[in-house]
Tab-separated table of C-alpha atoms in Angstrom:
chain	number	residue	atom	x	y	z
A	1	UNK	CA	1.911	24.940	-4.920
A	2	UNK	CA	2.751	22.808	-1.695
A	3	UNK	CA	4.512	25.180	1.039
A	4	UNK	CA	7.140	23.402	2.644
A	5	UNK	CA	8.979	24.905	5.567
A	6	UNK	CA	11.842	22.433	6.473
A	7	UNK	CA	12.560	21.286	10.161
A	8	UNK	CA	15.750	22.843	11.353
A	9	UNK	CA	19.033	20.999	9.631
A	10	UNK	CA	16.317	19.212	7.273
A	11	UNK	CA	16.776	18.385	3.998
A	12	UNK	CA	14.192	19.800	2.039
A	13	UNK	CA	11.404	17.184	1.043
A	14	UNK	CA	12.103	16.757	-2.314
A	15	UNK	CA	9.521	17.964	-5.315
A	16	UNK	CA	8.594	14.861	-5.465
A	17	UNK	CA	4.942	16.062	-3.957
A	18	UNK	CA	5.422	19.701	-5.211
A	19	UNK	CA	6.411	20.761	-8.232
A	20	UNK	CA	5.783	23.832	-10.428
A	21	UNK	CA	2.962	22.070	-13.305
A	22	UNK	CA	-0.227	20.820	-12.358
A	23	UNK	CA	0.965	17.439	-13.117
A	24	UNK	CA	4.452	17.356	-10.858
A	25	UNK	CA	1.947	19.097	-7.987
A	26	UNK	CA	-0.485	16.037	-8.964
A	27	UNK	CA	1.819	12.957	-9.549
A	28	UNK	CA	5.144	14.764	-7.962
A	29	UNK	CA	8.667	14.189	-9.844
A	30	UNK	CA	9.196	10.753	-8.455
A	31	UNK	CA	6.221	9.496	-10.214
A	32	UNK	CA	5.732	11.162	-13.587
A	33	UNK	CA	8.203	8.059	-14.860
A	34	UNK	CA	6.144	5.363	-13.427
A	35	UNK	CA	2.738	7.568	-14.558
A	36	UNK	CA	4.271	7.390	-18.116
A	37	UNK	CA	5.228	3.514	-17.867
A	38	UNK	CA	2.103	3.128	-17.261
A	39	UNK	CA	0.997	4.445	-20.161
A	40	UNK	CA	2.608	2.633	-22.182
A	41	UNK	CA	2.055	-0.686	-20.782
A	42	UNK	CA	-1.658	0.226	-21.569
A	43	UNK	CA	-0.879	1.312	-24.931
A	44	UNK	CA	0.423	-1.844	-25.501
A	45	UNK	CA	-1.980	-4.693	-24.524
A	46	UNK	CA	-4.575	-2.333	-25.603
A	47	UNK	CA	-3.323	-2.620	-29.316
A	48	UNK	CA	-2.556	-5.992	-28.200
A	49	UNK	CA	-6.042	-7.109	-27.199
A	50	UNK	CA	-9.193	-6.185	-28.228
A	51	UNK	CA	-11.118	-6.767	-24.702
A	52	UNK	CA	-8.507	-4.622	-22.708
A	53	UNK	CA	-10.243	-1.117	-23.083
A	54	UNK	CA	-13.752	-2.434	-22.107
A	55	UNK	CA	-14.993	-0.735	-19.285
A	56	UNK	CA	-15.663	-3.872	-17.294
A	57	UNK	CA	-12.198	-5.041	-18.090
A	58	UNK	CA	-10.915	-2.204	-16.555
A	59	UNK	CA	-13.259	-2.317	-14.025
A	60	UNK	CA	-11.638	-5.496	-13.169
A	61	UNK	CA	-8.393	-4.098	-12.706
A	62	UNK	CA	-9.328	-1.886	-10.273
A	63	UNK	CA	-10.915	-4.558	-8.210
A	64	UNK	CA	-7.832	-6.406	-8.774
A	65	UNK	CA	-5.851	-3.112	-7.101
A	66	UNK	CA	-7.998	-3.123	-3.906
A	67	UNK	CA	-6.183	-4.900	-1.451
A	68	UNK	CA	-2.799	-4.828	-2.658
A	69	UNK	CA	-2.969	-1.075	-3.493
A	70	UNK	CA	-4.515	-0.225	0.174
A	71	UNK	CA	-1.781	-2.320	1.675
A	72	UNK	CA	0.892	-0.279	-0.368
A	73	UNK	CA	-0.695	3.049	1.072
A	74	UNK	CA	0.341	1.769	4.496
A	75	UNK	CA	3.497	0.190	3.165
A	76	UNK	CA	4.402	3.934	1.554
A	77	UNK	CA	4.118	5.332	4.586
A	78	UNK	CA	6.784	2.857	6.389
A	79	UNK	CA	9.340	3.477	3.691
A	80	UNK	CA	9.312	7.111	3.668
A	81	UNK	CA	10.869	6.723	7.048
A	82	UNK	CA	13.192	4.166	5.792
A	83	UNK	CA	11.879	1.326	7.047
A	84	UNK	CA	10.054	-1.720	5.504
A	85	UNK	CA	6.946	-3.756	6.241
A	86	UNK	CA	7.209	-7.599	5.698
A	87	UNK	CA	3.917	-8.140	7.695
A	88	UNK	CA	1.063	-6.249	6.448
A	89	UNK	CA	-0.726	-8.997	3.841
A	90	UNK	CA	-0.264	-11.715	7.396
A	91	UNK	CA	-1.783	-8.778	9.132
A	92	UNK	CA	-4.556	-7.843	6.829
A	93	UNK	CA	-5.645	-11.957	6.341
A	94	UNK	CA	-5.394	-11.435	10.844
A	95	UNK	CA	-7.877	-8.854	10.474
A	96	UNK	CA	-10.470	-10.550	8.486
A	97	UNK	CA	-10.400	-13.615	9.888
A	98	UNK	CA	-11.385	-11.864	13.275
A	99	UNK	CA	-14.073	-9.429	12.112
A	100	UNK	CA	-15.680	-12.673	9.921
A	101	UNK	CA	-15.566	-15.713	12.971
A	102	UNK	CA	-16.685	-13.094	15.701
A	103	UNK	CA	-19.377	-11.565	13.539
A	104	UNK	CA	-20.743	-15.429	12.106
A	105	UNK	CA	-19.189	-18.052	14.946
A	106	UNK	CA	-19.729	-15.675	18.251
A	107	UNK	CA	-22.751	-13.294	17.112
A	108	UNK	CA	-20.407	-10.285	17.525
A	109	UNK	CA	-22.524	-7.564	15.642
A	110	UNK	CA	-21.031	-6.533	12.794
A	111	UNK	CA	-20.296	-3.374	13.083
A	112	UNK	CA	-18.116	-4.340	16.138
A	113	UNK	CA	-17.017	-7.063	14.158
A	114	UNK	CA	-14.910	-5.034	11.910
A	115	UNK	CA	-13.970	-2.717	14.493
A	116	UNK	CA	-12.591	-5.395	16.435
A	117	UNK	CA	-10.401	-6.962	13.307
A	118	UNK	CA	-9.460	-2.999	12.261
A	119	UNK	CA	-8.032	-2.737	16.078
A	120	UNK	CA	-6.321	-6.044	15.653
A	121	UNK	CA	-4.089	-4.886	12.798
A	122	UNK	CA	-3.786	-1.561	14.520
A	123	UNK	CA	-2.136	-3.469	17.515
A	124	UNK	CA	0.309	-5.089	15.423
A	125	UNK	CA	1.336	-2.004	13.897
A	126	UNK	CA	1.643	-0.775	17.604
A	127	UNK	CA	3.829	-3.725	18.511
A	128	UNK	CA	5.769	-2.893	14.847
A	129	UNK	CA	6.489	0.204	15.758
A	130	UNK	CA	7.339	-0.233	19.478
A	131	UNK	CA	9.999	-2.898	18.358
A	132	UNK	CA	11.496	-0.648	16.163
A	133	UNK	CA	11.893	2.352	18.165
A	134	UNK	CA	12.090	0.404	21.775
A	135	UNK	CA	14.321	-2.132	20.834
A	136	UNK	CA	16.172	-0.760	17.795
A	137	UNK	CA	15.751	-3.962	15.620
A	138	UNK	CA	15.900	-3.326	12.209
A	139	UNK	CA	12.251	-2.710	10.560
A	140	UNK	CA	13.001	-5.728	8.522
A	141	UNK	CA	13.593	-8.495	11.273
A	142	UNK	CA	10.754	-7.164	13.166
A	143	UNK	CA	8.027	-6.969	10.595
A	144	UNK	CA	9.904	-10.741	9.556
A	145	UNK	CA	9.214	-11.513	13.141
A	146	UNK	CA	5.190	-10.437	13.190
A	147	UNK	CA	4.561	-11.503	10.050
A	148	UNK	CA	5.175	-15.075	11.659
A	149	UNK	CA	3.129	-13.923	14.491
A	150	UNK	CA	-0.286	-13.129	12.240
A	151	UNK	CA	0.476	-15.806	9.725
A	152	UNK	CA	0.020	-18.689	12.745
A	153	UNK	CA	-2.376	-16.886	14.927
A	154	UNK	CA	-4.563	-16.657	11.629
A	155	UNK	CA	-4.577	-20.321	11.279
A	156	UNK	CA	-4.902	-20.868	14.966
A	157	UNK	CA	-7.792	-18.754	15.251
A	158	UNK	CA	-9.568	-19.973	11.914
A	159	UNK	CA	-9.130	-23.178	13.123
A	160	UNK	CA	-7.803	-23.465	9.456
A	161	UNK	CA	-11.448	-23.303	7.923
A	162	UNK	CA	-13.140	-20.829	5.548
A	163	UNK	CA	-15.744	-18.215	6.732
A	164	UNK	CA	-18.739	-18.184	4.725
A	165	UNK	CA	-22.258	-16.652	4.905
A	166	UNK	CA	-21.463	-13.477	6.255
A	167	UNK	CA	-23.462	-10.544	7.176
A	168	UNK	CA	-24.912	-8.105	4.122
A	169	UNK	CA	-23.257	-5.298	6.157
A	170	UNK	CA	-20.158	-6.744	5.544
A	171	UNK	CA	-19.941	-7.215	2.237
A	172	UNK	CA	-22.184	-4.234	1.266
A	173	UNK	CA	-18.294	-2.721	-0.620
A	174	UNK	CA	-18.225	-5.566	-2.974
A	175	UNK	CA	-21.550	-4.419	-4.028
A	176	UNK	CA	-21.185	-2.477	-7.150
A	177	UNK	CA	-22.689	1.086	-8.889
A	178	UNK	CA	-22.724	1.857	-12.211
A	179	UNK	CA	-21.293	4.611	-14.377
A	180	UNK	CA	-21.854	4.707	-18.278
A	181	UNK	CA	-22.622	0.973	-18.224
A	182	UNK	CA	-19.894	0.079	-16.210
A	183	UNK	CA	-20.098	-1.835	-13.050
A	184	UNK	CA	-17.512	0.114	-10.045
A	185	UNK	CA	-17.747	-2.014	-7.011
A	186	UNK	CA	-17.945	0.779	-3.661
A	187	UNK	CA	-14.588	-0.725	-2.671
A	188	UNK	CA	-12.803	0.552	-5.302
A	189	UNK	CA	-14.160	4.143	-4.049
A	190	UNK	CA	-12.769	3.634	-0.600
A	191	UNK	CA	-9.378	2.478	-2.103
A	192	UNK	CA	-9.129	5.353	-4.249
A	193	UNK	CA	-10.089	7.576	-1.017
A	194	UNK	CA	-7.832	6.562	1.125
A	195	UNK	CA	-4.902	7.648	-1.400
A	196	UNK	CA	-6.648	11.068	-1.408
A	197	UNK	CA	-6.161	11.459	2.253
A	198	UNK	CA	-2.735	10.089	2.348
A	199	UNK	CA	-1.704	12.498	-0.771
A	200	UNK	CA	-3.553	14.978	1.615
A	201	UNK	CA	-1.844	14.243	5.038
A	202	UNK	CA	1.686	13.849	3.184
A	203	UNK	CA	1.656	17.014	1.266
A	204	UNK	CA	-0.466	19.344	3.052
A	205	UNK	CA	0.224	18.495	7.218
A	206	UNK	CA	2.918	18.751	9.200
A	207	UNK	CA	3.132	14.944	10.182
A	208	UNK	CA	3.550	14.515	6.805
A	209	UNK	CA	6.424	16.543	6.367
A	210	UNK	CA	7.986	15.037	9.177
A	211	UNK	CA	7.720	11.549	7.864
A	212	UNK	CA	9.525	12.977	4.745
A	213	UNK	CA	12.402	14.601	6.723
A	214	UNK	CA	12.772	11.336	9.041
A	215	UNK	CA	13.697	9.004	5.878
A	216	UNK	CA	15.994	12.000	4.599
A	217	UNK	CA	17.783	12.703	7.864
A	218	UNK	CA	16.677	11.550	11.606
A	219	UNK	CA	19.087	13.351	13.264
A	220	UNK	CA	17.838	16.891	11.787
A	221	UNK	CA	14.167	16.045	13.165
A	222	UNK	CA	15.544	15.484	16.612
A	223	UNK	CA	17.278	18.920	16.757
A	224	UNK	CA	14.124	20.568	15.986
A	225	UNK	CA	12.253	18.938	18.957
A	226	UNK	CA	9.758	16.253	16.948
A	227	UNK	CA	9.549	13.141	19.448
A	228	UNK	CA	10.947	10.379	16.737
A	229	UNK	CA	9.703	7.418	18.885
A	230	UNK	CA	6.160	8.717	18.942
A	231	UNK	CA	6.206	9.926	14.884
A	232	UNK	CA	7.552	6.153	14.426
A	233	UNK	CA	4.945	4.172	16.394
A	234	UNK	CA	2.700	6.660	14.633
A	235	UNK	CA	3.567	5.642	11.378
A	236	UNK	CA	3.198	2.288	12.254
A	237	UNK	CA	-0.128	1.941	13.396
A	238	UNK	CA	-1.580	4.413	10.682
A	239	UNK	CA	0.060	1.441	8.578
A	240	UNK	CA	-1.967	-1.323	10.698
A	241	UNK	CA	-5.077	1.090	10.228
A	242	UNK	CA	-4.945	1.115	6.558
A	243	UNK	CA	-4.196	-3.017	6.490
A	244	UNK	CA	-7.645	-3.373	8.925
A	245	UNK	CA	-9.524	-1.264	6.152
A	246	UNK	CA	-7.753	-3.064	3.459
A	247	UNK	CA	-8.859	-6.377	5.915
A	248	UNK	CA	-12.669	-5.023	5.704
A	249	UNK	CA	-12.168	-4.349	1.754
A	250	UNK	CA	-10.974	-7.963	1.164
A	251	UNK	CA	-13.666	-9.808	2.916
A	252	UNK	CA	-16.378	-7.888	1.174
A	253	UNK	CA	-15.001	-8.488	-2.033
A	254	UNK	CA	-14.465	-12.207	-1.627
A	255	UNK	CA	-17.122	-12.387	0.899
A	256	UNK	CA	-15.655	-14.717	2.700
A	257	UNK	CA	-13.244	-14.831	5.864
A	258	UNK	CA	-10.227	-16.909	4.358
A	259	UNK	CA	-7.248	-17.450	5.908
A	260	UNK	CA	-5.077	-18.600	2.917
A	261	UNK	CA	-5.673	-14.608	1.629
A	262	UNK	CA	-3.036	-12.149	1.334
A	263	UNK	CA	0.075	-14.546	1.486
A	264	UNK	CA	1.970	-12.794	-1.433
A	265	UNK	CA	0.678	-9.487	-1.297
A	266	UNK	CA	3.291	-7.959	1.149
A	267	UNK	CA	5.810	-8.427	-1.684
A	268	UNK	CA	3.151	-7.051	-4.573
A	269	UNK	CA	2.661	-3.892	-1.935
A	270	UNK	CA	6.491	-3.753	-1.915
A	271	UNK	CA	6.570	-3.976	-5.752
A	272	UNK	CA	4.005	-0.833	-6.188
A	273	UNK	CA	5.585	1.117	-4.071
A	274	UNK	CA	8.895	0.838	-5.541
A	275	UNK	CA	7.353	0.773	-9.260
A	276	UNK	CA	5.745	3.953	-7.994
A	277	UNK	CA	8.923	5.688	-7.469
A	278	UNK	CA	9.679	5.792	-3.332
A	279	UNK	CA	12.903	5.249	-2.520
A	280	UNK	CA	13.384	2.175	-0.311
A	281	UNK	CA	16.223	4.423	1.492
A	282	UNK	CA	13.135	6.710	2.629
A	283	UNK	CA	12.369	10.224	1.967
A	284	UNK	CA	11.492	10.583	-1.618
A	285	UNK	CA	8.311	9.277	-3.080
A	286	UNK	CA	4.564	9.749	-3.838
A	287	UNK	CA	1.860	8.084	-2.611
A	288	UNK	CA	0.637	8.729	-5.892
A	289	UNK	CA	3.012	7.024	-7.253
A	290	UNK	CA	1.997	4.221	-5.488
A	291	UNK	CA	-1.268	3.813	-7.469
A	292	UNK	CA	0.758	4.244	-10.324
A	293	UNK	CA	2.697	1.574	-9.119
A	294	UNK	CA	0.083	-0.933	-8.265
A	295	UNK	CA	-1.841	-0.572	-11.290
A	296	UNK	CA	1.070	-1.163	-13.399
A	297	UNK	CA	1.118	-4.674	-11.554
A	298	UNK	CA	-2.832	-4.841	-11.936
A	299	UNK	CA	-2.562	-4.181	-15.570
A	300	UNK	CA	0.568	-6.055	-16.469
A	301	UNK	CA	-0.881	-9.908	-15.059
A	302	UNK	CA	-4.376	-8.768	-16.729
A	303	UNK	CA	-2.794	-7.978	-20.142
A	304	UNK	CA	-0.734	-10.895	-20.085
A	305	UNK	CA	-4.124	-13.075	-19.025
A	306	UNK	CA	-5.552	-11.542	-21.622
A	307	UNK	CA	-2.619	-12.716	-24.112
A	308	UNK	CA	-3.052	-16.010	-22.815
A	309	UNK	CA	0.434	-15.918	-21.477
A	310	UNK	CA	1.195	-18.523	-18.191
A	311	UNK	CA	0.796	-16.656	-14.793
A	312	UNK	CA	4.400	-17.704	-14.106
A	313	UNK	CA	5.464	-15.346	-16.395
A	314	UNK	CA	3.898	-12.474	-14.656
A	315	UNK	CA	5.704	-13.172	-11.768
A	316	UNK	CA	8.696	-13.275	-13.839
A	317	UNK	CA	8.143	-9.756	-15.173
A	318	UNK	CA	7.005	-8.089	-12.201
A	319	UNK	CA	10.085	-9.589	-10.790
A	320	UNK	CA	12.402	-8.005	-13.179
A	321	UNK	CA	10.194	-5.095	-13.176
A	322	UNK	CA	11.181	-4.380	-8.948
A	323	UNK	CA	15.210	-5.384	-9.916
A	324	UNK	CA	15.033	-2.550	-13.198
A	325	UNK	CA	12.930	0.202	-10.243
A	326	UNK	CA	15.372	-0.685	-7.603
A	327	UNK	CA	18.501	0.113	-9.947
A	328	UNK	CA	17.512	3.328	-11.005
A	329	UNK	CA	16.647	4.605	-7.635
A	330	UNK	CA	20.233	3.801	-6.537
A	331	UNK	CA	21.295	5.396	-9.543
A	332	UNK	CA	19.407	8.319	-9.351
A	333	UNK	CA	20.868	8.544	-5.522
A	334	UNK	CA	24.585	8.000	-6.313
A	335	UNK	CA	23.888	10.756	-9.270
A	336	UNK	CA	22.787	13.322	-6.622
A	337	UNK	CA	25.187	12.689	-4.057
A	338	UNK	CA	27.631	14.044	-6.504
């Protein structure tokens, strides 16, 4: 069980990562919903569709998850403290466009490459967070505001063009290992990693319990002394971290450097992490819940490929999915403020 010793005038962080059954510890309260939705949206296209359970089917979907659910990792963190990220797929399409033209058009090595594109989305979480704590603009208009910013400076710096023939060392996690016959690309590892540390650094740390307490109540974590500005910037460059590795994770899957990429996934990180049970007003959620979230998003537009139904339609679903996750968080709030 999860000690949690609230700051001083904090709300206690809610069970959501803490619970008394191995599976509230595991998925915490805020997810077993989503955890069971998604359950059931694999019961049905599996008796819906013959090829859904095959293990390279559902290999699929996890390579499908990589770069949307690493984004929503970065995206959780952001809303736990209330806030919002609009920028993070403009930043992650930043970030490999600069590891993939210095490493092929300016012999960067690549190694430093990556480092290099990595530090560039770590910057713009820097500048994300500064804005928001220096300034006081609302999350929203800033990360509006830099998602501008890496949008054009991607297509300046690409010079509009795709990056091809890049370095083995840069695609080597597209490259795939096999388990009883089925083919797991090394990405999907690192994805699925990077949710164990978050779970790790959310539940078990004291950062992480400060993030919780500064979406429940701000005011509470200034009385007891924790330097808000610096938690917030923080925050927000962990974020820009996790959207360079996400960067790194989408060029060597598509192994290329495109600057087109990523152009809809801020909403789909959005969507999982709602889907996944965070509250948009901060302070409640799982990380967890998050994968939850972005598989059910994965699975839903592969089932419905599967059915042969139009990809408009997903959209359409997903859609209503985010409205129906949306509602009951607000109703679950105005129940417990009762």
């Amino acid at each position: 069980m999860v000690e949690t010793t609230p700051l001083i005038g904090e709300e206690e962080v809610p069970e959501a990562e803490a619970g008394p059954s191995v599976l509230t510890r595991l998925f915490g309260i805020s997810a077993l919903g989503p955890f069971v939705a998604l359950l059931l949206v694999g019961a049905f296209f599996a008796l819906n569709s013959d090829r859904f359970l095959t293990g390279g089917n559902l290999s699929l979907v996890l390579q499908q998850t990589i770069e949307v659910g690493s984004l929503a990792i970065g995206q959780t963190l952001v809303i736990l403290t209330a806030g919002i990220d609009l920028s993070n797929g403009a930043v992650m399409a930043f970030g490999s466009i600069v590891m993939t033209k210095l490493a092929v058009n300016n012999g960067v090595s690549p190694i430093l490459a990556i480092a290099l594109g990595i530090a560039a989305c770590v910057a713009f979480g820097i500048l994300n967070g500064a804005l928001v704590t220096g300034i006081r603009l609302p999350a929203f208009i800033v990360t509006l505001g830099t998602l501008n910013i890496a949008f054009a400076l991607t297509h300046i710096y690409s010079g509009e063009a795709t990056i091809s023939g890049l370095p083995s060392s840069m695609t080597f996690f597209g490259e795939t290992f096999t388990i009883g016959g089925t083919a797991i690309t090394y990405g999907t590892v690192v994805m699925l990693s990077l949710y164990v540390v978050a779970w790790f650094i959310l539940t078990q740390s004291p950062v992480g319990r400060h993030v919780y307490a500064l979406g429940n109540n701000p005011e509470a974590v200034r009385l007891a002394g924790v330097h808000i500005r610096r938690l917030l910037i923080g925050v927000y460059a962990t974020a820009g971290l996790i959207y360079g590795i996400a960067a790194f994770l989408l060029v060597a899957r598509t192994q290329v450097g495109d600057p087109a990429a990523g152009q809809s996934d801020n909403l789909d990180s959005i969507t999982a992490v709602v889907l996944g049970g965070t509250s948009l007003f901060g302070g409640r959620g799982s990380v967890i819940g998050t994968l939850v979230g972005a598989l059910i998003v994965s699975i839903i537009r592969n089932g419905l490929t599967l059915l042969g139904v139009d990809s408009i339609y997903q959209v359409l679903i997903t859609g209503i999915l985010v409205i129906v996750a949306v509602a009951v968080d607000q109703l679950t709030r105005r129940g417990s403020a009762r």
